[in-house]
């Protein structure tokens, strides 16, 4: 159940002339070189041109200011990860440690990229009727390309909403003569559009194993899983601006969205199209399916069964393109080693390590308790300095491609794995049934069995959980919050999970106390978890609207609570 990947670089081949940056009509903000200009009024003549335009939307997600690097930091600091170093005044540390300000360059760059992606998608959806369809096969391709466009637009809006809350929702392509001073749209309306785009797209998408479906392109399973995620976030907590005061709240009818998520998750799981990767013995050594999942990523082996949605970062040369997977979020590696350099800016700690049971095979995969020196030797890092332990899933010494760049790698960013689908289903069942039912227990056990090296579809009394192991709904929910951390750590989900559960403040406070009690006691080491000092509830659950956007719209955009444009 694996296919050797035939990767292709998604460097954009199209820059539509009328595609200007939304909310800032100034051409000097363009951050990407134009490879060619085409008039959108005459460009969309066939599905080949339509697909070229769609590649330009996919290319947005392959930028370093989105999934290539910045999302690794947008997932910090939490109870399981932190940005290396206790100082501030550094672009990543300030974001991770919640020393966040409105002029932060990364926030501006991400905002621009998402709206550029939306604008490209809007152009396709407006001009799709210009495409000349040749035959039935061409019609199916056309439908699939349009559906993918809708999913990618939904993903842009979804990420914007997670990072900034209420954001402007624009559904038409931008024109130079247009008034870009558009205010925020209430997130309920944005979520409604996200859900509409995903629901409309699903019927016209192909499963990953159907004829015509390309690698690393949105499939039916991907759209279904993302729709379920959108429902859960729509029904979860988020920070709202109440006359300048930030208030965490969830909709009164949140269970309605959980029921919708339940329906789509059951359909996706029962389709049989996706699965967890099973373990195998390699050179006499057993490797769990969990380990194989991430080794495959490091070896650029495509696995659409478990990795339901991912974005490509392969490049033949490694110059000015690629991801920071394994370098920014892996163990520290000397630039003189045979593996290439890893500066290891995303870190974890012993408190998360201790969240795993001893026999849980995910522990040594997820957490690298070592660095690699100039002689390419593994050097263990003592527990008292575990603030220097790092994510291990994409460690560079597992990579098999030639080192082409000291910073950049070919490792993809995975947006959705099947394990996430199973755990979302367990969470929904627990909520809607006021406690864990058989379905919640079984789907959790499938993830758990694989974690302990067992066949995941075969009941196993050694590792299986039972309903009687939990006192009720809250007890099982607490277990799931920890299980999602163990299974999905460092995959860009933890901070947003904690926000939608309204647990981010608690998680940061607890971690801060753990650092104080352990590292700053009589243990011979001192390390400050700065997020515990800077985090302000009612503010830091959202990022500030980039100051430039507020200025250029002359106040049409209202700054998020707790931030002012006077901050520096």
XYZ file of C-alpha atoms in Angstrom:
568
model
C 0.000 0.000 0.000
C 2.657 2.472 -1.003
C 3.686 3.991 -4.272
C 7.058 5.434 -5.133
C 6.365 9.086 -5.611
C 6.781 10.769 -8.964
C 7.008 14.317 -7.666
C 6.719 17.538 -9.574
C 7.621 21.041 -8.530
C 4.644 23.344 -8.161
C 6.521 26.510 -9.014
C 3.796 28.652 -10.603
C 3.610 28.794 -14.360
C 0.912 31.433 -14.496
C 0.483 34.910 -13.125
C -2.872 36.289 -14.235
C -2.566 39.956 -15.163
C -5.646 41.027 -13.243
C -4.699 39.092 -10.119
C -3.682 41.874 -7.744
C -3.124 41.575 -4.034
C -6.404 41.784 -2.212
C -6.901 44.820 0.036
C -3.642 46.389 -1.161
C -3.644 47.368 -4.801
C 0.021 48.363 -4.668
C 2.093 46.307 -7.085
C 5.202 46.738 -4.946
C 3.816 44.207 -2.455
C 4.187 41.351 -4.895
C 6.632 38.869 -3.425
C 6.774 36.406 -6.298
C 8.512 36.729 -9.630
C 6.183 36.807 -12.620
C 6.987 34.027 -15.082
C 4.455 35.056 -17.655
C 1.409 37.272 -18.035
C -1.850 36.303 -19.654
C -5.124 38.123 -20.194
C -7.725 36.260 -18.146
C -10.422 37.214 -20.657
C -8.832 34.981 -23.300
C -6.705 32.587 -21.298
C -9.210 29.927 -20.141
C -9.792 28.266 -23.502
C -9.391 24.601 -22.512
C -8.869 22.299 -19.525
C -5.109 22.329 -20.048
C -5.030 26.074 -19.392
C -7.482 25.639 -16.520
C -5.146 23.113 -14.899
C -2.183 25.463 -15.339
C -4.122 28.162 -13.515
C -5.025 25.687 -10.779
C -1.337 24.861 -10.332
C -0.897 28.513 -9.463
C -3.350 28.103 -6.582
C -1.607 24.960 -5.331
C 1.689 26.842 -5.450
C 0.471 29.249 -2.768
C 0.594 26.504 -0.137
C 4.150 25.579 -1.077
C 5.527 28.916 0.026
C 7.688 29.201 3.098
C 5.328 31.827 4.504
C 2.613 29.156 4.703
C 3.331 25.424 4.979
C 6.999 25.571 4.036
C 7.983 27.078 7.378
C 5.666 29.536 9.104
C 2.944 27.057 10.116
C 5.519 25.233 12.231
C 5.758 28.383 14.352
C 2.014 29.096 14.229
C 1.676 25.774 16.081
C 3.889 26.995 18.988
C 4.150 27.492 21.968
C 1.877 24.903 23.572
C 2.085 22.088 26.094
C 4.110 19.950 23.690
C 6.384 22.375 21.824
C 8.187 25.679 22.087
C 10.492 27.850 20.012
C 14.155 27.373 20.792
C 15.537 29.975 23.185
C 14.015 32.154 25.870
C 14.884 35.476 24.282
C 12.708 37.806 22.249
C 13.394 40.189 19.406
C 13.612 37.317 16.948
C 10.948 36.872 14.285
C 10.065 33.258 15.216
C 10.590 33.542 18.973
C 8.317 36.556 19.205
C 5.487 34.676 17.514
C 6.016 31.454 19.417
C 6.441 33.076 22.820
C 3.336 35.308 22.335
C 5.380 38.499 22.184
C 3.240 39.290 19.157
C 2.908 42.690 17.466
C 0.982 44.117 14.559
C 4.038 44.908 12.421
C 5.278 41.319 12.465
C 6.565 40.548 8.974
C 5.563 36.879 8.924
C 1.930 37.707 9.645
C 1.876 40.224 6.810
C 3.456 37.746 4.404
C 1.050 34.936 5.271
C -1.953 37.261 4.985
C -0.846 38.338 1.507
C -0.242 34.773 0.327
C -3.626 33.498 1.486
C -5.464 36.314 -0.246
C -3.391 35.854 -3.368
C -4.471 32.211 -3.345
C -8.095 33.240 -2.903
C -7.806 35.729 -5.765
C -6.335 33.117 -8.086
C -9.117 30.696 -7.162
C -11.766 33.379 -7.659
C -10.423 34.094 -11.138
C -10.697 30.420 -12.076
C -14.244 30.148 -10.729
C -15.319 33.285 -12.581
C -13.723 32.287 -15.888
C -14.492 28.554 -15.826
C -17.422 28.996 -18.216
C -14.968 30.123 -20.918
C -13.429 26.630 -21.045
C -14.270 24.625 -24.155
C -15.113 21.009 -23.263
C -14.116 18.414 -25.847
C -15.771 15.196 -24.661
C -17.075 13.306 -21.635
C -13.598 12.618 -20.254
C -12.734 16.283 -20.625
C -15.922 17.199 -18.747
C -14.909 14.975 -15.827
C -11.480 16.572 -15.766
C -13.065 20.032 -15.859
C -15.382 19.169 -12.962
C -12.495 17.778 -10.940
C -10.337 20.865 -11.516
C -13.134 23.231 -10.518
C -13.819 21.146 -7.423
C -10.153 21.273 -6.408
C -10.233 25.041 -6.839
C -13.142 25.300 -4.408
C -11.361 23.153 -1.837
C -8.187 25.241 -2.047
C -10.168 28.456 -1.644
C -11.896 26.937 1.375
C -8.516 25.992 2.844
C -7.253 29.567 2.450
C -10.296 30.982 4.222
C -10.111 28.289 6.898
C -6.497 29.054 7.787
C -7.199 32.791 7.766
C -10.073 32.280 10.185
C -7.969 30.128 12.501
C -5.184 32.691 12.635
C -7.173 35.947 12.657
C -10.854 35.208 13.416
C -13.161 37.474 11.445
C -11.534 38.240 8.085
C -12.683 39.838 4.822
C -14.412 37.340 2.560
C -14.010 38.132 -1.106
C -15.502 35.797 -3.706
C -14.719 37.661 -6.920
C -11.360 38.272 -8.619
C -9.739 41.613 -7.918
C -9.560 44.407 -10.456
C -7.273 47.429 -10.377
C -10.199 49.861 -10.230
C -11.790 48.115 -7.273
C -12.271 49.514 -3.769
C -10.226 47.249 -1.508
C -11.332 48.829 1.758
C -13.403 45.830 2.732
C -14.230 45.193 6.410
C -14.111 41.868 8.190
C -16.815 39.313 7.501
C -18.213 37.573 10.608
C -16.572 34.163 10.877
C -19.957 32.429 10.886
C -20.423 33.631 7.306
C -16.863 32.669 6.380
C -17.359 29.179 7.823
C -20.631 28.878 5.910
C -18.745 29.604 2.677
C -15.945 27.194 3.593
C -18.498 24.462 4.180
C -20.386 25.296 0.978
C -17.204 25.127 -1.106
C -16.248 21.765 0.387
C -19.731 20.274 0.092
C -20.061 21.384 -3.533
C -16.634 20.004 -4.386
C -16.937 16.495 -2.954
C -19.257 14.954 -5.610
C -16.930 15.950 -8.462
C -13.683 14.802 -6.849
C -12.064 11.399 -7.346
C -10.797 9.010 -4.715
C -7.015 8.820 -4.555
C -6.981 5.428 -6.343
C -9.312 6.299 -9.229
C -8.163 6.807 -12.796
C -7.121 10.362 -13.547
C -6.403 11.335 -9.930
C -2.918 12.803 -9.663
C -0.491 12.547 -6.788
C -0.521 15.405 -4.301
C -3.813 16.788 -5.573
C -7.020 17.176 -3.586
C -9.041 13.942 -3.567
C -12.572 13.140 -2.459
C -11.255 11.739 0.829
C -9.224 14.890 1.463
C -12.238 17.160 0.952
C -14.402 14.970 3.211
C -11.829 14.973 6.000
C -11.332 18.725 5.705
C -15.099 19.235 5.777
C -15.318 17.250 9.031
C -12.504 19.362 10.475
C -14.302 22.566 9.449
C -17.466 21.364 11.202
C -15.541 20.677 14.421
C -13.907 24.094 14.379
C -17.206 25.754 13.503
C -18.631 24.091 16.617
C -15.595 24.801 18.762
C -14.453 27.757 20.844
C -12.855 30.808 19.275
C -11.958 34.328 20.361
C -14.571 36.966 19.578
C -14.267 40.746 19.734
C -16.838 42.035 22.214
C -16.482 45.834 21.993
C -12.714 45.572 22.171
C -12.682 42.796 24.774
C -11.714 39.288 23.692
C -14.173 36.590 24.745
C -13.843 32.859 24.152
C -17.150 31.287 23.181
C -18.692 28.579 21.050
C -22.078 28.539 19.299
C -25.064 27.392 21.345
C -25.944 24.880 18.628
C -22.413 23.446 18.431
C -23.682 19.866 18.586
C -25.395 20.442 15.234
C -21.952 20.787 13.650
C -20.708 17.726 15.505
C -23.611 15.731 14.047
C -22.679 16.906 10.558
C -19.070 15.953 11.212
C -20.239 12.547 12.443
C -22.043 11.890 9.167
C -19.146 12.773 6.878
C -16.579 10.978 9.063
C -18.610 7.779 9.043
C -18.951 7.971 5.265
C -15.227 8.517 4.845
C -14.214 5.725 7.214
C -16.770 3.261 5.837
C -15.621 3.931 2.270
C -12.591 1.719 2.918
C -10.466 4.008 0.767
C -8.087 4.983 3.548
C -6.226 3.118 6.254
C -3.389 3.260 8.734
C -0.022 2.030 7.544
C 0.896 -1.294 9.149
C 4.276 -2.217 10.595
C 6.868 -4.432 8.947
C 10.245 -5.998 9.636
C 13.184 -4.360 7.856
C 16.637 -5.961 8.049
C 15.503 -8.025 11.000
C 14.154 -5.000 12.901
C 10.457 -4.282 13.402
C 9.265 -0.858 12.336
C 5.843 0.235 13.438
C 3.402 1.625 10.911
C 3.761 4.961 12.682
C 7.496 4.983 12.065
C 7.002 3.857 8.456
C 4.596 6.725 7.856
C 7.269 9.297 8.620
C 10.185 7.379 7.145
C 8.193 7.225 3.913
C 7.821 10.989 4.001
C 11.561 11.362 4.550
C 12.228 8.984 1.657
C 9.687 10.787 -0.607
C 7.523 7.677 -0.846
C 3.923 8.685 -1.448
C 1.323 7.104 0.853
C -2.183 8.323 -0.023
C -3.862 5.673 2.136
C -2.869 7.313 5.414
C -1.623 10.723 4.248
C -4.945 11.853 2.832
C -3.931 15.418 1.974
C -0.423 16.765 1.484
C 1.398 19.466 -0.445
C 4.520 18.789 -2.493
C 7.874 20.400 -1.771
C 10.105 18.379 -4.069
C 12.470 20.294 -6.311
C 15.242 18.922 -8.557
C 17.810 21.514 -7.507
C 16.840 22.626 -4.005
C 17.508 26.266 -4.837
C 15.069 28.780 -3.373
C 12.321 26.195 -3.123
C 11.525 23.426 -0.687
C 10.357 23.022 2.879
C 12.042 23.352 6.256
C 10.679 19.931 7.271
C 13.375 18.131 9.214
C 15.657 21.149 9.463
C 13.497 23.637 11.351
C 11.492 20.956 13.170
C 14.017 18.157 13.621
C 17.006 17.338 15.827
C 19.966 19.688 15.572
C 22.544 18.499 13.016
C 25.957 19.961 12.238
C 26.368 21.404 8.755
C 29.496 19.282 8.441
C 27.606 16.031 8.838
C 26.714 13.796 5.892
C 23.022 14.574 6.424
C 23.051 18.314 5.866
C 22.416 20.981 8.481
C 19.398 21.229 10.776
C 19.147 24.300 12.989
C 16.314 22.751 15.026
C 14.193 25.733 15.964
C 11.094 23.799 17.069
C 11.689 22.057 20.396
C 9.837 19.851 22.857
C 10.633 18.678 26.406
C 10.557 15.802 28.875
C 7.026 16.631 30.077
C 5.613 15.687 26.699
C 7.932 12.684 26.473
C 6.466 11.450 29.754
C 2.949 11.613 28.307
C 3.724 8.399 26.378
C 3.517 4.953 27.950
C 6.801 3.016 27.981
C 5.621 0.531 25.335
C 4.211 3.196 23.024
C 6.372 2.973 19.891
C 5.440 6.497 18.841
C 7.547 8.028 21.612
C 10.973 7.424 20.073
C 9.701 8.395 16.624
C 7.986 11.606 17.668
C 10.714 12.892 19.980
C 14.416 13.051 19.161
C 16.408 13.108 22.396
C 19.678 13.627 20.523
C 21.670 15.851 18.205
C 24.100 14.852 15.437
C 27.643 16.209 15.423
C 30.088 17.029 12.623
C 31.218 13.403 12.533
C 27.608 12.378 11.853
C 27.427 10.709 15.272
C 24.317 10.707 17.426
C 24.882 12.540 20.702
C 22.264 11.992 23.414
C 20.946 15.066 25.239
C 20.465 14.550 28.962
C 17.019 14.882 30.487
C 18.021 17.964 32.473
C 18.474 19.717 29.135
C 15.379 18.271 27.503
C 14.276 21.736 26.423
C 16.683 20.930 23.559
C 14.889 17.741 22.551
C 13.205 18.131 19.177
C 10.528 16.638 16.931
C 11.853 13.406 15.447
C 9.292 12.546 12.785
C 11.165 14.164 9.904
C 14.744 13.846 11.208
C 17.208 14.586 8.464
C 19.240 11.418 9.022
C 16.199 9.515 7.669
C 16.182 11.463 4.395
C 17.338 9.514 1.349
C 17.393 12.232 -1.322
C 20.667 13.981 -2.040
C 21.302 17.006 0.185
C 20.673 19.934 -2.143
C 20.292 22.737 0.363
C 21.351 23.102 3.991
C 18.005 24.587 4.972
C 15.490 23.145 2.534
C 14.297 19.570 2.012
C 11.931 17.632 -0.250
C 9.622 16.545 2.595
C 5.946 17.314 2.042
C 3.607 19.036 4.465
C 0.764 16.700 5.392
C -2.493 18.501 6.131
C -4.589 15.445 7.021
C -3.809 11.880 8.052
C -6.252 8.992 8.477
C -5.310 8.753 12.162
C -6.728 12.259 12.576
C -9.966 11.122 10.925
C -10.300 8.248 13.415
C -9.618 10.485 16.409
C -12.021 13.182 15.190
C -14.667 10.467 14.914
C -13.994 9.273 18.476
C -14.275 12.855 19.751
C -17.582 13.401 17.957
C -19.078 10.126 19.198
C -18.090 10.920 22.771
C -19.685 14.371 22.580
C -22.936 13.301 20.929
C -23.457 10.200 23.096
C -22.520 11.866 26.389
C -19.645 9.463 26.779
C -17.616 6.961 24.776
C -19.711 4.443 22.836
C -18.425 1.330 21.061
C -17.555 3.321 17.943
C -15.493 5.875 19.871
C -13.610 3.130 21.715
C -12.922 1.051 18.591
C -11.691 3.959 16.473
C -9.424 5.108 19.274
C -8.167 1.556 19.710
C -7.253 1.350 16.035
C -4.861 4.266 16.514
C -3.645 2.822 19.815
C -3.015 -0.703 18.490
C -0.816 0.643 15.727
C 1.038 2.744 18.319
C 1.918 -0.403 20.255
C 2.991 -2.356 17.178
C -0.178 -4.437 16.812
C -2.333 -4.975 13.692
C -4.666 -2.023 13.954
C -7.875 -3.763 12.847
C -7.463 -6.781 15.143
C -8.772 -6.587 18.704
C -6.004 -6.977 21.253
C -6.627 -7.404 24.965
C -3.099 -6.236 25.806
C -3.579 -2.693 24.583
C -7.295 -2.183 23.881
C -9.224 0.319 25.941
C -12.724 -0.432 27.254
C -15.630 1.816 28.108
C -15.194 0.806 31.745
C -11.709 2.366 31.719
C -13.342 5.797 31.739
C -15.645 7.402 34.264
C -17.593 9.205 31.577
C -17.580 11.841 28.868
C -15.076 14.256 30.433
C -12.640 11.504 31.365
C -12.595 10.118 27.840
C -12.358 13.622 26.365
C -9.291 14.320 28.513
C -7.735 11.094 27.253
C -8.455 12.124 23.644
C -6.821 15.529 24.102
C -3.655 13.691 25.155
C -3.970 10.992 22.487
C -4.231 13.587 19.739
C -1.001 15.098 21.087
C 0.774 11.738 21.040
C -0.412 10.820 17.560
C -0.441 14.185 15.749
C 2.293 16.134 17.541
C 4.158 18.818 15.569
C 1.839 18.429 12.556
C 0.412 21.950 12.814
C -2.697 21.043 14.809
C -1.952 21.275 18.532
C -2.343 24.998 19.157
C -5.563 25.186 17.163
C -6.921 22.062 18.883
C -6.314 23.655 22.276
C -8.040 26.852 21.140
C -11.161 25.090 19.880
C -11.348 23.199 23.189
C -10.723 26.445 25.128
C -7.712 24.806 26.765
C -4.810 26.865 25.425
C -4.440 29.074 28.504
C -4.577 26.068 30.848
C -2.029 24.140 28.784
C 0.424 27.058 28.735
C 0.037 27.743 32.453
C 0.579 24.095 33.351
C 3.659 23.844 31.151
C 5.047 27.057 32.629
C 4.662 25.610 36.137
C 6.342 22.367 35.051
C 9.342 24.283 33.769
C 9.542 26.332 36.953
C 9.249 23.310 39.221
C 11.722 21.129 37.335
C 14.269 23.238 35.537
C 14.543 26.068 38.003
C 14.672 23.960 41.147
C 17.795 22.128 42.349
C 18.306 20.197 39.133
C 21.340 22.026 37.796
C 19.662 23.658 34.813
C 17.550 26.723 34.231
C 15.207 27.409 31.340
C 12.353 29.892 31.088
C 9.204 28.924 29.201
C 8.521 32.453 28.012
C 5.041 31.707 26.678
C 3.923 31.363 30.287
C 5.008 34.951 30.943
C 3.700 36.588 27.771
C 0.452 34.720 27.047
C -2.642 36.840 27.685
C -6.038 35.117 27.525
C -8.580 36.975 25.456
C -5.809 38.205 23.176
C -3.333 35.581 22.071
C -5.878 33.046 20.857
C -5.733 35.168 17.681
C -2.921 36.987 15.910
C -3.136 40.716 15.227
C -4.441 41.879 11.880
C -1.264 43.061 10.054
C -0.854 46.770 10.709
C -0.434 47.577 7.034
C -3.863 46.099 6.259
C -5.512 48.277 8.903
C -3.709 51.383 7.650
C -4.327 50.768 3.942
C -8.048 50.152 4.499
C -8.252 53.375 6.563
C -9.772 51.534 9.490
C -12.233 49.375 7.576
C -10.432 46.461 9.193
C -10.801 46.471 12.968
C -7.786 45.308 14.960
C -8.203 42.148 17.042
C -8.701 42.638 20.792
C -5.615 43.422 22.844
C -3.511 44.734 19.957
C -2.850 48.292 18.817
C -1.016 49.503 15.745
C 1.260 51.583 17.974
C 2.992 48.398 19.125
C 6.522 47.795 17.872
